[in-house]
CSV table of C-alpha atoms in Angstrom, one decimal:
chain,number,residue,atom,x,y,z
A,8,MET,CA,0.0,0.0,0.0
A,9,GLU,CA,1.7,3.2,-1.2
A,10,LEU,CA,1.0,6.8,-0.1
A,11,LEU,CA,0.4,7.9,-3.7
A,12,GLN,CA,-2.2,5.1,-4.2
A,13,LEU,CA,-4.0,6.3,-1.1
A,14,LYS,CA,-3.9,9.9,-2.2
A,15,TYR,CA,-5.4,9.0,-5.6
A,16,PHE,CA,-8.1,6.9,-3.9
A,17,LYS,CA,-9.0,9.8,-1.6
A,18,ASP,CA,-9.2,12.3,-4.4
A,19,ALA,CA,-11.3,9.9,-6.5
A,20,ALA,CA,-13.6,9.2,-3.6
A,21,GLU,CA,-14.2,12.9,-2.8
A,22,LEU,CA,-14.7,13.8,-6.4
A,23,GLU,CA,-16.6,10.7,-7.3
A,24,ASN,CA,-14.8,10.6,-10.6
A,25,PHE,CA,-11.5,9.1,-11.8
A,26,SER,CA,-11.1,11.8,-14.6
A,27,LYS,CA,-11.5,14.7,-12.2
A,28,ALA,CA,-9.0,13.0,-9.8
A,29,ALA,CA,-6.6,12.8,-12.7
A,30,ILE,CA,-7.0,16.4,-13.5
A,31,LYS,CA,-6.5,17.4,-9.9
A,32,ASN,CA,-3.2,15.4,-9.8
A,33,MET,CA,-2.2,16.3,-13.3
A,34,VAL,CA,-1.7,12.7,-14.4
A,35,PRO,CA,-3.4,10.5,-17.1
A,36,GLN,CA,-6.7,9.0,-16.1
A,37,PRO,CA,-5.3,5.4,-16.3
A,38,SER,CA,-2.8,6.3,-13.6
A,39,ILE,CA,-5.8,6.8,-11.2
A,40,SER,CA,-7.7,3.7,-12.3
A,41,ASN,CA,-4.6,1.4,-12.2
A,42,ALA,CA,-3.5,2.7,-8.7
A,43,ILE,CA,-7.0,2.0,-7.3
A,44,LYS,CA,-7.2,-1.4,-9.0
A,45,ARG,CA,-3.9,-2.4,-7.4
A,46,LEU,CA,-5.2,-1.1,-4.0
A,47,GLU,CA,-8.3,-3.1,-4.3
A,48,ASP,CA,-6.3,-6.3,-5.3
A,49,GLU,CA,-4.0,-5.8,-2.3
A,50,LEU,CA,-6.9,-5.3,0.1
A,51,GLY,CA,-9.1,-8.0,-1.4
A,52,VAL,CA,-12.2,-5.9,-1.7
A,53,LEU,CA,-13.9,-3.5,-4.1
A,54,LEU,CA,-13.8,0.1,-2.9
A,55,PHE,CA,-16.3,1.5,-5.4
A,56,ASP,CA,-19.6,0.6,-6.9
A,57,ARG,CA,-19.4,1.4,-10.6
A,58,ARG,CA,-22.5,2.4,-12.6
A,59,GLY,CA,-21.4,3.2,-16.1
A,60,LYS,CA,-18.9,6.0,-15.9
A,61,LYS,CA,-20.0,7.0,-12.4
A,62,ILE,CA,-18.4,5.7,-9.2
A,63,PHE,CA,-19.8,5.5,-5.7
A,64,LEU,CA,-18.0,4.6,-2.5
A,65,ASN,CA,-19.3,1.3,-1.0
A,66,ASP,CA,-19.1,0.5,2.7
A,67,ASP,CA,-15.5,-0.8,2.4
A,68,GLY,CA,-14.5,2.3,0.5
A,69,GLN,CA,-16.0,4.6,3.1
A,70,TYR,CA,-14.2,2.8,5.9
A,71,LEU,CA,-10.9,3.2,4.0
A,72,LEU,CA,-11.6,6.9,3.2
A,73,ASP,CA,-12.2,7.6,6.9
A,74,LYS,CA,-8.9,6.1,7.8
A,75,VAL,CA,-6.9,7.4,4.9
A,76,SER,CA,-8.2,11.0,5.3
A,77,THR,CA,-6.7,11.3,8.7
A,78,VAL,CA,-3.2,10.2,7.5
A,79,ILE,CA,-3.1,12.2,4.3
A,80,ASN,CA,-4.6,15.3,5.9
A,81,THR,CA,-1.9,15.2,8.6
A,82,ILE,CA,0.8,15.0,5.9
A,83,ASP,CA,-0.9,17.8,3.9
A,84,GLU,CA,-1.2,20.0,7.0
A,85,THR,CA,2.5,19.5,7.8
A,86,THR,CA,3.5,20.5,4.2
A,87,LEU,CA,1.2,23.5,4.2
A,88,HIS,CA,2.6,24.7,7.5
A,89,PHE,CA,6.1,25.1,6.0
A,90,GLU,CA,4.8,26.4,2.7
A,91,ASN,CA,2.8,29.1,4.4
A,92,MET,CA,5.6,30.4,6.6
A,93,GLN,CA,6.3,32.8,3.8
A,94,LYS,CA,4.0,35.3,2.2
A,95,CYS,CA,0.8,33.7,0.9
A,96,VAL,CA,-2.5,34.5,-0.8
A,97,ILE,CA,-6.0,33.5,0.4
A,98,TYR,CA,-8.6,33.3,-2.4
A,99,ILE,CA,-12.1,34.3,-1.6
A,100,TYR,CA,-15.4,33.8,-3.6
A,101,VAL,CA,-18.1,36.1,-2.4
A,102,GLN,CA,-21.6,34.8,-3.1
A,103,GLU,CA,-23.2,36.6,-0.1
A,104,GLY,CA,-22.4,39.8,1.9
A,105,PRO,CA,-20.5,41.9,-0.7
A,106,PHE,CA,-21.1,45.0,1.3
A,107,PHE,CA,-19.0,43.6,4.2
A,108,GLN,CA,-16.0,42.2,2.2
A,109,PRO,CA,-13.9,45.4,1.6
A,110,HIS,CA,-14.0,46.1,5.3
A,111,VAL,CA,-13.2,42.5,6.4
A,112,ALA,CA,-10.3,42.3,3.9
A,113,ALA,CA,-8.8,45.7,4.8
A,114,ASP,CA,-9.0,45.0,8.5
A,115,PHE,CA,-7.4,41.6,8.0
A,116,ILE,CA,-4.6,42.8,5.8
A,117,TYR,CA,-3.8,45.6,8.2
A,118,THR,CA,-3.2,43.1,11.0
A,119,HIS,CA,-1.7,40.4,8.8
A,120,PRO,CA,0.7,42.2,6.3
A,121,ASN,CA,2.2,38.9,5.1
A,122,ILE,CA,-1.1,37.5,3.9
A,123,TYR,CA,-2.8,38.7,0.7
A,124,ILE,CA,-6.5,38.5,-0.1
A,125,ASP,CA,-7.5,37.9,-3.7
A,126,TYR,CA,-11.1,37.6,-5.0
A,127,VAL,CA,-12.3,34.8,-7.3
A,128,TYR,CA,-15.3,35.6,-9.5
A,129,TRP,CA,-18.2,33.5,-10.8
A,130,ASP,CA,-16.8,33.1,-14.3
A,131,GLN,CA,-13.6,31.6,-12.8
A,132,VAL,CA,-15.6,29.2,-10.7
A,133,ILE,CA,-17.8,27.9,-13.5
A,134,HIS,CA,-14.9,27.4,-15.9
A,135,SER,CA,-12.5,25.8,-13.4
A,136,SER,CA,-12.1,22.0,-13.1
A,137,ARG,CA,-11.4,22.3,-9.4
A,138,THR,CA,-12.4,24.6,-6.6
A,139,PRO,CA,-10.5,27.8,-7.4
A,140,TYR,CA,-11.0,29.5,-4.0
A,141,ASP,CA,-10.1,28.8,-0.3
A,142,PHE,CA,-13.3,30.2,1.3
A,143,THR,CA,-16.7,31.3,0.1
A,144,TYR,CA,-19.3,33.5,1.8
A,145,MET,CA,-22.8,32.1,1.1
A,146,ILE,CA,-26.3,31.5,2.4
A,147,PRO,CA,-26.3,27.9,3.6
A,148,THR,CA,-28.7,25.8,1.6
A,149,GLU,CA,-30.4,22.5,2.4
A,150,ASP,CA,-27.5,20.6,0.7
A,151,MET,CA,-24.2,21.5,2.3
A,152,ASN,CA,-22.7,18.0,2.0
A,153,ASN,CA,-19.7,19.3,-0.1
A,154,TYR,CA,-18.8,21.9,2.4
A,155,GLU,CA,-17.4,22.5,5.9
A,156,TYR,CA,-19.0,25.8,7.1
A,157,GLU,CA,-19.8,28.0,10.0
A,158,ILE,CA,-22.6,30.5,10.4
A,159,ILE,CA,-20.9,33.8,11.0
A,160,PHE,CA,-23.8,36.3,10.8
A,161,GLU,CA,-27.5,36.3,11.4
A,162,ASP,CA,-29.4,39.0,9.4
A,163,GLU,CA,-33.1,39.4,8.5
A,164,PHE,CA,-34.8,40.6,5.3
A,165,VAL,CA,-36.5,44.0,5.1
A,166,ILE,CA,-38.2,45.9,2.3
A,167,ILE,CA,-36.7,49.1,0.9
A,168,VAL,CA,-38.9,51.5,-0.9
A,169,SER,CA,-38.5,55.1,-2.2
A,170,GLU,CA,-39.6,57.7,0.2
A,171,ASP,CA,-42.6,58.7,-2.0
A,172,HIS,CA,-43.8,55.1,-2.5
A,173,PRO,CA,-47.3,54.4,-1.1
A,174,LEU,CA,-45.8,51.7,1.2
A,175,ALA,CA,-43.5,54.3,2.8
A,176,LYS,CA,-46.2,55.2,5.3
A,177,TYR,CA,-45.7,51.8,7.0
A,178,ASP,CA,-43.0,50.9,9.6
A,179,LYS,CA,-43.9,47.2,9.5
A,180,ILE,CA,-45.6,45.2,6.7
A,181,ASN,CA,-46.9,41.8,6.0
A,182,ILE,CA,-45.3,40.0,3.2
A,183,LYS,CA,-48.7,39.3,1.5
A,184,GLN,CA,-49.0,43.1,1.0
A,185,LEU,CA,-46.2,42.9,-1.6
A,186,LYS,CA,-48.0,40.6,-4.0
A,187,ASP,CA,-48.8,43.2,-6.7
A,188,GLU,CA,-45.6,45.2,-6.4
A,189,LYS,CA,-42.8,45.5,-8.9
A,190,PHE,CA,-39.4,44.3,-7.6
A,191,VAL,CA,-35.8,45.2,-8.3
A,192,GLY,CA,-32.8,43.2,-7.1
A,193,VAL,CA,-30.0,40.9,-7.9
A,194,TYR,CA,-30.1,38.0,-10.4
A,195,ASP,CA,-32.0,34.9,-9.5
A,196,THR,CA,-28.8,32.8,-9.3
A,197,ILE,CA,-27.6,34.9,-6.3
A,198,PRO,CA,-28.4,33.2,-3.0
A,199,THR,CA,-30.1,36.3,-1.5
A,200,CYS,CA,-32.6,36.3,-4.4
A,201,VAL,CA,-33.2,32.6,-4.1
A,202,LEU,CA,-34.0,32.9,-0.4
A,203,SER,CA,-36.2,36.0,-0.6
A,204,THR,CA,-38.2,34.4,-3.5
A,205,LYS,CA,-38.7,31.3,-1.4
A,206,TYR,CA,-40.1,33.4,1.5
A,207,CYS,CA,-42.4,35.2,-0.9
A,208,GLU,CA,-43.7,32.0,-2.4
A,209,GLU,CA,-44.1,30.1,0.9
A,210,ASN,CA,-45.3,32.9,3.1
A,211,GLY,CA,-46.8,35.4,0.7
A,212,GLY,CA,-48.3,33.1,-1.9
A,213,PHE,CA,-46.7,34.8,-4.8
A,214,THR,CA,-43.6,34.9,-6.9
A,215,PRO,CA,-42.0,38.4,-7.1
A,216,GLU,CA,-42.2,40.1,-10.5
A,217,TYR,CA,-38.8,41.6,-11.2
A,218,VAL,CA,-38.5,44.6,-13.6
A,219,PHE,CA,-34.8,45.2,-13.0
A,220,ARG,CA,-31.8,43.0,-12.0
A,221,SER,CA,-28.1,43.4,-11.6
A,222,HIS,CA,-25.1,41.9,-9.8
A,223,ASP,CA,-24.7,45.1,-7.7
A,224,ASN,CA,-26.6,45.9,-4.6
A,225,ILE,CA,-25.8,49.6,-5.0
A,226,GLU,CA,-27.6,49.5,-8.3
A,227,THR,CA,-30.6,47.9,-6.5
A,228,SER,CA,-30.7,50.7,-4.0
A,229,TYR,CA,-30.4,53.4,-6.7
A,230,ALA,CA,-33.3,51.7,-8.7
A,231,VAL,CA,-35.4,51.8,-5.6
A,232,SER,CA,-34.6,55.5,-4.9
A,233,ARG,CA,-35.8,56.2,-8.5
A,234,GLY,CA,-39.1,54.5,-7.8
A,235,ILE,CA,-38.5,51.7,-10.4
A,236,GLY,CA,-39.6,49.1,-7.8
A,237,ILE,CA,-39.2,47.8,-4.3
A,238,ALA,CA,-36.5,45.4,-3.0
A,239,MET,CA,-36.2,42.7,-0.4
A,240,VAL,CA,-32.7,42.9,1.1
A,241,PRO,CA,-30.8,41.8,4.2
A,242,LYS,CA,-31.2,44.7,6.7
A,243,LYS,CA,-27.6,45.1,8.0
A,244,HIS,CA,-26.2,44.6,4.5
A,245,PHE,CA,-28.2,47.7,3.4
A,246,LEU,CA,-27.3,49.7,6.5
A,247,THR,CA,-23.6,49.2,5.7
A,248,HIS,CA,-24.3,51.4,2.6
A,249,PRO,CA,-27.5,53.3,3.2
A,250,TYR,CA,-29.0,55.3,0.3
A,251,ASP,CA,-30.6,58.7,0.2
A,252,GLY,CA,-34.3,58.7,-0.7
A,253,VAL,CA,-34.8,55.1,0.5
A,254,LYS,CA,-36.9,53.9,3.5
A,255,ILE,CA,-36.5,50.6,5.3
A,256,ILE,CA,-39.7,48.7,6.3
A,257,GLU,CA,-39.5,45.7,8.5
A,258,PHE,CA,-41.7,42.6,8.3
A,259,ASP,CA,-44.2,41.8,11.0
A,260,GLU,CA,-42.4,38.4,11.3
A,261,LYS,CA,-38.8,37.5,10.9
A,262,TYR,CA,-37.4,36.2,7.6
A,263,PRO,CA,-33.8,35.2,8.4
A,264,SER,CA,-30.9,35.8,6.1
A,265,PRO,CA,-28.0,33.8,7.6
A,266,MET,CA,-24.5,34.1,6.2
A,267,ALA,CA,-21.9,31.3,6.4
A,268,ILE,CA,-18.2,31.1,5.6
A,269,ALA,CA,-17.6,27.8,3.9
A,270,TRP,CA,-14.7,25.8,2.5
A,271,GLU,CA,-14.3,22.5,0.6
A,272,LYS,CA,-15.1,19.3,2.5
A,273,TYR,CA,-11.9,17.5,3.6
A,274,LYS,CA,-9.8,20.6,2.9
A,275,ILE,CA,-7.0,20.9,5.4
A,276,LEU,CA,-6.7,24.6,6.3
A,277,SER,CA,-3.2,26.1,6.3
A,278,PRO,CA,-2.1,28.2,9.3
A,279,ALA,CA,-2.8,31.3,7.3
A,280,GLU,CA,-6.3,30.1,6.4
A,281,LYS,CA,-7.0,29.2,10.0
A,282,GLU,CA,-5.9,32.6,11.1
A,283,TYR,CA,-8.2,34.2,8.5
A,284,LEU,CA,-11.2,32.0,9.6
A,285,GLU,CA,-10.8,33.0,13.2
A,286,PHE,CA,-10.4,36.6,12.3
A,287,VAL,CA,-13.6,36.5,10.2
A,288,LYS,CA,-15.6,34.8,13.0
A,289,ASP,CA,-14.4,37.4,15.5
A,290,TRP,CA,-15.0,40.3,13.1
A,291,PHE,CA,-18.6,39.3,12.4
A,292,LYS,CA,-19.3,38.6,16.1
A,293,LYS,CA,-18.3,42.2,16.9
A,294,LEU,CA,-20.6,43.4,14.1
A,295,GLN,CA,-23.5,41.3,15.3
A,296,ASP,CA,-23.1,42.7,18.9
A,297,LYS,CA,-23.4,46.3,17.7
């Protein structure tokens, strides 16, 4: 049983694909298949159930993965420790909380001058054969099996309207009152929009009608100020960058908008990444306590 065999097995198990494991390790696909075949012959068991081109860990494979992960992760962590004693870069993919990120990054770099922060964007993610970021900020979904994550911030949705909008006379509102309104906001692939639409459908009985969308929350606020429509946004996100001519209206019941920092399952965090994670958790705790 060789260490390289075990690493190939671990990568194939986590990716559920021999070809992706080959790409990750920059080797021909048969190198992965042959290494795992030799491992199965040595152990006298099959480690995967194979259905066409798809592979799935069986019970024996899961047992081996649990044991192997501890060994390889320890080796990887040791290697990363020495690699990251020098200046390094942490790659961040922001799906949620863009208002906060410039502040978090600036505060972190100020106290950690040997660690850089670099942002990864959606086009890099969709065109990459492997995860191109170290951490992502996101709204946790029902399926988080591919992530390790921690909730770092609890927010709630509010409605923002222009000051001369008929709804501006309210301080609180029921979500059902929004049924016939025109909405503006971010694209429907962005988690904030997915969650707010879910609340409207499940609690208001309607699907929001959007007349304007963008990737930028500032553009949303501007569109609201011009009376183009109303927007459903996380409260503290908006308060980080308030906009003239816009009023906040709270809901008469809470519609949570949690934010998590997440990283790839089985990823071993380097010392610098651990430092960043602890810094972020503390940063948002102080913000939440304000």
